[in-house]
């Protein structure tokens, strides 16, 4: 039982490049979400999903896209990276969104 | 959007003393209040949570209290130990909502 797995752990991009952060969970959780963590700002919700085929925006969705084709996977896409997207990104899942959030190990992204 | 205020942002205590972190929220519909601990370079992990039908919950040296009338909840750590040093985040989730809203975090340092 791996829990929530994120890849890559570290990534450096140039402004304008695109990339996808991968997130997978093996707990059969319906609810999955992406957060970004910046110093002094806590964890801010980017996008979330309550089940396969359903996604919705969080507090800071601009510049990010998501999709949820399966229960297990919830990738986060940056179409044209900007320095303001330099951050640590966490994927998290929970059972039906009503209890504990299980976080991945995080992905540290630097945009130059 | 929802707003969770967390204080203090930094807290230093002597080993063996108690630590208290407070959070206030604005949405009266909030009914779930978890606390997460994040050690340096690690993922956030749930340490305790409380639901709106309960005023206090304890788990060994950790307790959470909730005052729904005043819309605030607090984390209490007694007999602090150096391994309690971490960043602590409060969060809240409205009843029927799908978004978890996090505070900005408290960096706790326990001085041996």
PDB file of C-alpha atoms in Angstrom:
ATOM      1  CA  UNK A   1       0.000   0.000   0.000  1.00  0.00           C
ATOM      2  CA  UNK A   2       1.937   3.041  -1.279  1.00  0.00           C
ATOM      3  CA  UNK A   3      -0.630   5.731  -0.348  1.00  0.00           C
ATOM      4  CA  UNK A   4      -0.224   8.899  -2.443  1.00  0.00           C
ATOM      5  CA  UNK A   5       2.674   8.943  -4.880  1.00  0.00           C
ATOM      6  CA  UNK A   6       3.911  12.090  -6.606  1.00  0.00           C
ATOM      7  CA  UNK A   7       6.483  12.470  -9.353  1.00  0.00           C
ATOM      8  CA  UNK A   8       8.843  14.116  -9.964  1.00  0.00           C
ATOM      9  CA  UNK A   9      10.187  15.190  -6.567  1.00  0.00           C
ATOM     10  CA  UNK A  10      12.240  18.003  -8.069  1.00  0.00           C
ATOM     11  CA  UNK A  11      11.962  19.867 -11.366  1.00  0.00           C
ATOM     12  CA  UNK A  12      13.566  22.966 -12.871  1.00  0.00           C
ATOM     13  CA  UNK A  13      11.802  24.646 -15.778  1.00  0.00           C
ATOM     14  CA  UNK A  14      12.413  27.664 -17.924  1.00  0.00           C
ATOM     15  CA  UNK A  15       9.704  30.285 -18.316  1.00  0.00           C
ATOM     16  CA  UNK A  16       7.207  29.182 -20.956  1.00  0.00           C
ATOM     17  CA  UNK A  17       7.931  25.464 -20.725  1.00  0.00           C
ATOM     18  CA  UNK A  18       5.197  22.985 -19.944  1.00  0.00           C
ATOM     19  CA  UNK A  19       5.176  20.009 -17.661  1.00  0.00           C
ATOM     20  CA  UNK A  20       2.924  17.608 -15.809  1.00  0.00           C
ATOM     21  CA  UNK A  21       3.118  16.664 -12.148  1.00  0.00           C
ATOM     22  CA  UNK A  22       1.864  13.143 -11.651  1.00  0.00           C
ATOM     23  CA  UNK A  23      -0.200  11.969  -8.687  1.00  0.00           C
ATOM     24  CA  UNK A  24      -1.497   8.491  -8.015  1.00  0.00           C
ATOM     25  CA  UNK A  25      -3.218   6.929  -5.010  1.00  0.00           C
ATOM     26  CA  UNK A  26      -4.010   3.307  -4.287  1.00  0.00           C
ATOM     27  CA  UNK A  27      -6.536   3.812  -1.480  1.00  0.00           C
ATOM     28  CA  UNK A  28      -9.597   4.012  -3.759  1.00  0.00           C
ATOM     29  CA  UNK A  29     -10.229   7.578  -2.631  1.00  0.00           C
ATOM     30  CA  UNK A  30     -12.818   9.503  -4.598  1.00  0.00           C
ATOM     31  CA  UNK A  31     -11.487  12.905  -3.531  1.00  0.00           C
ATOM     32  CA  UNK A  32      -8.148  14.157  -4.836  1.00  0.00           C
ATOM     33  CA  UNK A  33      -6.634  17.615  -4.771  1.00  0.00           C
ATOM     34  CA  UNK A  34      -3.567  19.697  -5.534  1.00  0.00           C
ATOM     35  CA  UNK A  35      -2.083  22.317  -3.219  1.00  0.00           C
ATOM     36  CA  UNK A  36       0.798  24.678  -3.521  1.00  0.00           C
ATOM     37  CA  UNK A  37       2.847  25.643  -0.487  1.00  0.00           C
ATOM     38  CA  UNK A  38       4.653  28.953  -0.359  1.00  0.00           C
ATOM     39  CA  UNK A  39       6.467  30.477   2.640  1.00  0.00           C
ATOM     40  CA  UNK A  40       4.082  32.259   4.977  1.00  0.00           C
ATOM     41  CA  UNK A  41       1.033  31.360   2.906  1.00  0.00           C
ATOM     42  CA  UNK A  42       0.154  27.900   4.072  1.00  0.00           C
ATOM     43  CA  UNK A  43      -1.387  25.395   1.707  1.00  0.00           C
ATOM     44  CA  UNK A  44      -3.541  26.848  -1.044  1.00  0.00           C
ATOM     45  CA  UNK A  45      -5.897  24.702  -3.077  1.00  0.00           C
ATOM     46  CA  UNK A  46      -5.317  24.728  -6.831  1.00  0.00           C
ATOM     47  CA  UNK A  47      -7.816  22.176  -8.180  1.00  0.00           C
ATOM     48  CA  UNK A  48      -9.732  19.269  -6.783  1.00  0.00           C
ATOM     49  CA  UNK A  49     -11.798  16.326  -7.953  1.00  0.00           C
ATOM     50  CA  UNK A  50     -14.617  14.436  -6.254  1.00  0.00           C
ATOM     51  CA  UNK A  51     -14.478  11.503  -8.660  1.00  0.00           C
ATOM     52  CA  UNK A  52     -13.447  10.315 -12.100  1.00  0.00           C
ATOM     53  CA  UNK A  53     -14.542  12.766 -14.768  1.00  0.00           C
ATOM     54  CA  UNK A  54     -15.236  15.578 -12.271  1.00  0.00           C
ATOM     55  CA  UNK A  55     -12.859  18.447 -11.533  1.00  0.00           C
ATOM     56  CA  UNK A  56     -13.279  21.904 -10.042  1.00  0.00           C
ATOM     57  CA  UNK A  57     -11.222  24.985  -9.273  1.00  0.00           C
ATOM     58  CA  UNK A  58      -9.800  25.863  -5.898  1.00  0.00           C
ATOM     59  CA  UNK A  59      -8.421  29.145  -4.584  1.00  0.00           C
ATOM     60  CA  UNK A  60      -5.530  29.585  -7.058  1.00  0.00           C
ATOM     61  CA  UNK A  61      -6.367  27.743 -10.321  1.00  0.00           C
ATOM     62  CA  UNK A  62      -4.904  30.149 -12.873  1.00  0.00           C
ATOM     63  CA  UNK A  63      -2.083  28.677 -14.939  1.00  0.00           C
ATOM     64  CA  UNK A  64      -2.928  25.075 -14.045  1.00  0.00           C
ATOM     65  CA  UNK A  65      -5.055  22.383 -15.645  1.00  0.00           C
ATOM     66  CA  UNK A  66      -6.164  19.022 -14.282  1.00  0.00           C
ATOM     67  CA  UNK A  67      -8.030  15.978 -15.486  1.00  0.00           C
ATOM     68  CA  UNK A  68      -9.371  12.875 -13.743  1.00  0.00           C
ATOM     69  CA  UNK A  69      -9.808   9.986 -16.148  1.00  0.00           C
ATOM     70  CA  UNK A  70      -9.420   7.305 -13.464  1.00  0.00           C
ATOM     71  CA  UNK A  71     -10.016   7.101  -9.719  1.00  0.00           C
ATOM     72  CA  UNK A  72      -6.298   6.532  -9.116  1.00  0.00           C
ATOM     73  CA  UNK A  73      -4.670   9.358 -11.086  1.00  0.00           C
ATOM     74  CA  UNK A  74      -4.907  13.136 -10.898  1.00  0.00           C
ATOM     75  CA  UNK A  75      -2.204  14.900 -12.938  1.00  0.00           C
ATOM     76  CA  UNK A  76      -1.524  18.634 -12.697  1.00  0.00           C
ATOM     77  CA  UNK A  77      -0.448  20.390 -15.873  1.00  0.00           C
ATOM     78  CA  UNK A  78       1.422  23.659 -16.246  1.00  0.00           C
ATOM     79  CA  UNK A  79       0.944  24.748 -19.855  1.00  0.00           C
ATOM     80  CA  UNK A  80       3.322  27.731 -19.821  1.00  0.00           C
ATOM     81  CA  UNK A  81       5.374  27.945 -16.659  1.00  0.00           C
ATOM     82  CA  UNK A  82       5.974  31.301 -14.973  1.00  0.00           C
ATOM     83  CA  UNK A  83       8.387  32.218 -12.151  1.00  0.00           C
ATOM     84  CA  UNK A  84       5.353  32.835  -9.906  1.00  0.00           C
ATOM     85  CA  UNK A  85       4.681  29.098 -10.093  1.00  0.00           C
ATOM     86  CA  UNK A  86       7.905  28.309  -8.274  1.00  0.00           C
ATOM     87  CA  UNK A  87       6.617  26.437  -5.259  1.00  0.00           C
ATOM     88  CA  UNK A  88       6.255  23.100  -3.523  1.00  0.00           C
ATOM     89  CA  UNK A  89       3.262  21.171  -4.794  1.00  0.00           C
ATOM     90  CA  UNK A  90       1.369  18.578  -2.802  1.00  0.00           C
ATOM     91  CA  UNK A  91      -1.202  16.133  -4.015  1.00  0.00           C
ATOM     92  CA  UNK A  92      -3.667  14.909  -1.399  1.00  0.00           C
ATOM     93  CA  UNK A  93      -6.559  12.478  -1.318  1.00  0.00           C
ATOM     94  CA  UNK A  94      -9.290  11.523   1.101  1.00  0.00           C
ATOM     95  CA  UNK A  95     -12.207   9.143   1.346  1.00  0.00           C
ATOM     96  CA  UNK A  96     -15.148  11.013  -0.175  1.00  0.00           C
ATOM     97  CA  UNK A  97     -13.591  14.304   0.965  1.00  0.00           C
ATOM     98  CA  UNK A  98     -15.061  13.938   4.446  1.00  0.00           C
ATOM     99  CA  UNK A  99     -12.051  13.098   6.553  1.00  0.00           C
ATOM    100  CA  UNK A 100      -8.293  12.935   6.732  1.00  0.00           C
ATOM    101  CA  UNK A 101      -6.297  14.215   3.799  1.00  0.00           C
ATOM    102  CA  UNK A 102      -3.400  11.947   2.858  1.00  0.00           C
ATOM    103  CA  UNK A 103      -0.578  13.898   1.263  1.00  0.00           C
ATOM    104  CA  UNK A 104       2.070  12.880  -1.202  1.00  0.00           C
ATOM    105  CA  UNK A 105       5.727  13.646  -0.517  1.00  0.00           C
ATOM    106  CA  UNK A 106       5.630  16.865  -2.501  1.00  0.00           C
ATOM    107  CA  UNK A 107       7.189  18.144  -5.712  1.00  0.00           C
ATOM    108  CA  UNK A 108       9.557  21.100  -5.603  1.00  0.00           C
ATOM    109  CA  UNK A 109       9.264  23.123  -8.809  1.00  0.00           C
ATOM    110  CA  UNK A 110      11.569  25.973  -9.765  1.00  0.00           C
ATOM    111  CA  UNK A 111      10.773  28.155 -12.772  1.00  0.00           C
ATOM    112  CA  UNK A 112      13.648  30.280 -14.007  1.00  0.00           C
TER     113      UNK A 112
ATOM    114  CA  UNK B   1     -13.427  32.533  -0.359  1.00  0.00           C
ATOM    115  CA  UNK B   2     -13.181  31.185   3.132  1.00  0.00           C
ATOM    116  CA  UNK B   3     -10.608  32.582   5.519  1.00  0.00           C
ATOM    117  CA  UNK B   4      -8.746  30.843   8.293  1.00  0.00           C
ATOM    118  CA  UNK B   5      -6.466  32.936  10.460  1.00  0.00           C
ATOM    119  CA  UNK B   6      -3.778  31.189  12.457  1.00  0.00           C
ATOM    120  CA  UNK B   7      -1.683  32.605  15.290  1.00  0.00           C
ATOM    121  CA  UNK B   8       1.092  32.808  16.190  1.00  0.00           C
ATOM    122  CA  UNK B   9       3.218  32.344  13.092  1.00  0.00           C
ATOM    123  CA  UNK B  10       6.202  31.299  15.212  1.00  0.00           C
ATOM    124  CA  UNK B  11       6.338  29.884  18.718  1.00  0.00           C
ATOM    125  CA  UNK B  12       9.295  28.871  20.889  1.00  0.00           C
ATOM    126  CA  UNK B  13       8.829  26.981  24.133  1.00  0.00           C
ATOM    127  CA  UNK B  14      11.080  25.239  26.608  1.00  0.00           C
ATOM    128  CA  UNK B  15      10.950  21.481  26.646  1.00  0.00           C
ATOM    129  CA  UNK B  16       8.242  20.347  29.027  1.00  0.00           C
ATOM    130  CA  UNK B  17       6.167  23.514  28.685  1.00  0.00           C
ATOM    131  CA  UNK B  18       2.829  23.714  26.886  1.00  0.00           C
ATOM    132  CA  UNK B  19       2.185  25.183  23.458  1.00  0.00           C
ATOM    133  CA  UNK B  20      -1.091  26.632  22.203  1.00  0.00           C
ATOM    134  CA  UNK B  21      -1.919  27.547  18.613  1.00  0.00           C
ATOM    135  CA  UNK B  22      -5.174  29.283  17.726  1.00  0.00           C
ATOM    136  CA  UNK B  23      -7.217  29.504  14.556  1.00  0.00           C
ATOM    137  CA  UNK B  24     -10.309  31.502  13.712  1.00  0.00           C
ATOM    138  CA  UNK B  25     -12.664  30.887  10.815  1.00  0.00           C
ATOM    139  CA  UNK B  26     -15.434  32.832   9.182  1.00  0.00           C
ATOM    140  CA  UNK B  27     -17.872  30.283   7.729  1.00  0.00           C
ATOM    141  CA  UNK B  28     -20.496  29.249  10.247  1.00  0.00           C
ATOM    142  CA  UNK B  29     -21.182  26.161   8.109  1.00  0.00           C
ATOM    143  CA  UNK B  30     -17.724  24.751   8.812  1.00  0.00           C
ATOM    144  CA  UNK B  31     -18.001  21.435  10.597  1.00  0.00           C
ATOM    145  CA  UNK B  32     -14.640  19.700  10.335  1.00  0.00           C
ATOM    146  CA  UNK B  33     -11.428  21.051  11.871  1.00  0.00           C
ATOM    147  CA  UNK B  34      -8.210  19.056  11.404  1.00  0.00           C
ATOM    148  CA  UNK B  35      -4.669  19.859  12.488  1.00  0.00           C
ATOM    149  CA  UNK B  36      -1.654  18.812  10.468  1.00  0.00           C
ATOM    150  CA  UNK B  37       2.000  18.581  11.463  1.00  0.00           C
ATOM    151  CA  UNK B  38       4.713  19.081   8.875  1.00  0.00           C
ATOM    152  CA  UNK B  39       8.276  18.256   9.772  1.00  0.00           C
ATOM    153  CA  UNK B  40      11.047  19.904   7.798  1.00  0.00           C
ATOM    154  CA  UNK B  41      11.120  18.591   4.241  1.00  0.00           C
ATOM    155  CA  UNK B  42       8.254  16.185   4.856  1.00  0.00           C
ATOM    156  CA  UNK B  43       4.601  15.974   3.936  1.00  0.00           C
ATOM    157  CA  UNK B  44       1.831  17.301   6.210  1.00  0.00           C
ATOM    158  CA  UNK B  45       0.289  14.580   8.364  1.00  0.00           C
ATOM    159  CA  UNK B  46      -2.903  14.637  10.381  1.00  0.00           C
ATOM    160  CA  UNK B  47      -2.341  14.673  14.136  1.00  0.00           C
ATOM    161  CA  UNK B  48      -5.836  15.339  15.450  1.00  0.00           C
ATOM    162  CA  UNK B  49      -9.219  16.512  14.220  1.00  0.00           C
ATOM    163  CA  UNK B  50     -12.548  17.571  15.650  1.00  0.00           C
ATOM    164  CA  UNK B  51     -16.053  17.850  14.315  1.00  0.00           C
ATOM    165  CA  UNK B  52     -18.552  20.549  15.133  1.00  0.00           C
ATOM    166  CA  UNK B  53     -20.674  18.411  17.429  1.00  0.00           C
ATOM    167  CA  UNK B  54     -17.776  18.073  19.898  1.00  0.00           C
ATOM    168  CA  UNK B  55     -16.164  20.770  22.037  1.00  0.00           C
ATOM    169  CA  UNK B  56     -12.898  19.052  22.894  1.00  0.00           C
ATOM    170  CA  UNK B  57     -10.873  16.043  21.860  1.00  0.00           C
ATOM    171  CA  UNK B  58      -7.691  14.635  23.391  1.00  0.00           C
ATOM    172  CA  UNK B  59      -5.051  12.210  22.204  1.00  0.00           C
ATOM    173  CA  UNK B  60      -2.281  11.749  24.759  1.00  0.00           C
ATOM    174  CA  UNK B  61      -0.349  15.055  24.895  1.00  0.00           C
ATOM    175  CA  UNK B  62      -2.398  16.689  22.161  1.00  0.00           C
ATOM    176  CA  UNK B  63      -5.831  18.250  22.479  1.00  0.00           C
ATOM    177  CA  UNK B  64      -8.059  20.385  20.302  1.00  0.00           C
ATOM    178  CA  UNK B  65     -10.828  22.646  21.556  1.00  0.00           C
ATOM    179  CA  UNK B  66     -13.598  24.177  19.474  1.00  0.00           C
ATOM    180  CA  UNK B  67     -15.733  27.217  20.255  1.00  0.00           C
ATOM    181  CA  UNK B  68     -18.389  27.379  17.552  1.00  0.00           C
ATOM    182  CA  UNK B  69     -19.983  30.518  18.910  1.00  0.00           C
ATOM    183  CA  UNK B  70     -16.732  32.456  18.695  1.00  0.00           C
ATOM    184  CA  UNK B  71     -15.647  30.536  15.570  1.00  0.00           C
ATOM    185  CA  UNK B  72     -12.256  29.545  16.827  1.00  0.00           C
ATOM    186  CA  UNK B  73     -10.406  26.346  17.591  1.00  0.00           C
ATOM    187  CA  UNK B  74      -7.089  25.693  19.267  1.00  0.00           C
ATOM    188  CA  UNK B  75      -4.376  23.064  19.390  1.00  0.00           C
ATOM    189  CA  UNK B  76      -2.851  22.347  22.786  1.00  0.00           C
ATOM    190  CA  UNK B  77       0.376  20.386  23.186  1.00  0.00           C
ATOM    191  CA  UNK B  78       1.417  19.562  26.738  1.00  0.00           C
ATOM    192  CA  UNK B  79       4.804  18.397  28.018  1.00  0.00           C
ATOM    193  CA  UNK B  80       6.447  19.428  24.763  1.00  0.00           C
ATOM    194  CA  UNK B  81       9.402  17.466  23.454  1.00  0.00           C
ATOM    195  CA  UNK B  82      12.057  18.383  20.855  1.00  0.00           C
ATOM    196  CA  UNK B  83      10.381  16.060  18.345  1.00  0.00           C
ATOM    197  CA  UNK B  84       7.291  18.279  18.517  1.00  0.00           C
ATOM    198  CA  UNK B  85       9.295  20.928  16.633  1.00  0.00           C
ATOM    199  CA  UNK B  86       7.565  21.348  13.268  1.00  0.00           C
ATOM    200  CA  UNK B  87       5.138  23.530  11.367  1.00  0.00           C
ATOM    201  CA  UNK B  88       1.522  23.049  12.394  1.00  0.00           C
ATOM    202  CA  UNK B  89      -1.415  23.874  10.135  1.00  0.00           C
ATOM    203  CA  UNK B  90      -5.028  24.201  11.085  1.00  0.00           C
ATOM    204  CA  UNK B  91      -7.735  23.660   8.501  1.00  0.00           C
ATOM    205  CA  UNK B  92     -11.483  23.774   8.201  1.00  0.00           C
ATOM    206  CA  UNK B  93     -14.044  22.324   5.841  1.00  0.00           C
ATOM    207  CA  UNK B  94     -17.649  23.465   5.459  1.00  0.00           C
ATOM    208  CA  UNK B  95     -20.485  20.990   5.727  1.00  0.00           C
ATOM    209  CA  UNK B  96     -21.350  19.855   2.230  1.00  0.00           C
ATOM    210  CA  UNK B  97     -18.367  21.664   0.749  1.00  0.00           C
ATOM    211  CA  UNK B  98     -15.478  20.088  -1.078  1.00  0.00           C
ATOM    212  CA  UNK B  99     -12.668  22.455  -0.196  1.00  0.00           C
ATOM    213  CA  UNK B 100     -10.332  22.293   2.772  1.00  0.00           C
ATOM    214  CA  UNK B 101      -9.071  25.733   3.818  1.00  0.00           C
ATOM    215  CA  UNK B 102      -5.734  25.906   5.599  1.00  0.00           C
ATOM    216  CA  UNK B 103      -4.224  28.418   7.967  1.00  0.00           C
ATOM    217  CA  UNK B 104      -0.839  29.928   7.200  1.00  0.00           C
ATOM    218  CA  UNK B 105       1.008  27.704   9.657  1.00  0.00           C
ATOM    219  CA  UNK B 106       2.822  27.998  12.994  1.00  0.00           C
ATOM    220  CA  UNK B 107       6.480  27.119  13.254  1.00  0.00           C
ATOM    221  CA  UNK B 108       6.952  25.551  16.685  1.00  0.00           C
ATOM    222  CA  UNK B 109      10.416  25.189  18.165  1.00  0.00           C
ATOM    223  CA  UNK B 110      10.879  23.221  21.366  1.00  0.00           C
ATOM    224  CA  UNK B 111      14.123  24.189  23.064  1.00  0.00           C
ATOM    225  CA  UNK B 112      15.820  21.321  24.935  1.00  0.00           C
TER     226      UNK B 112
END
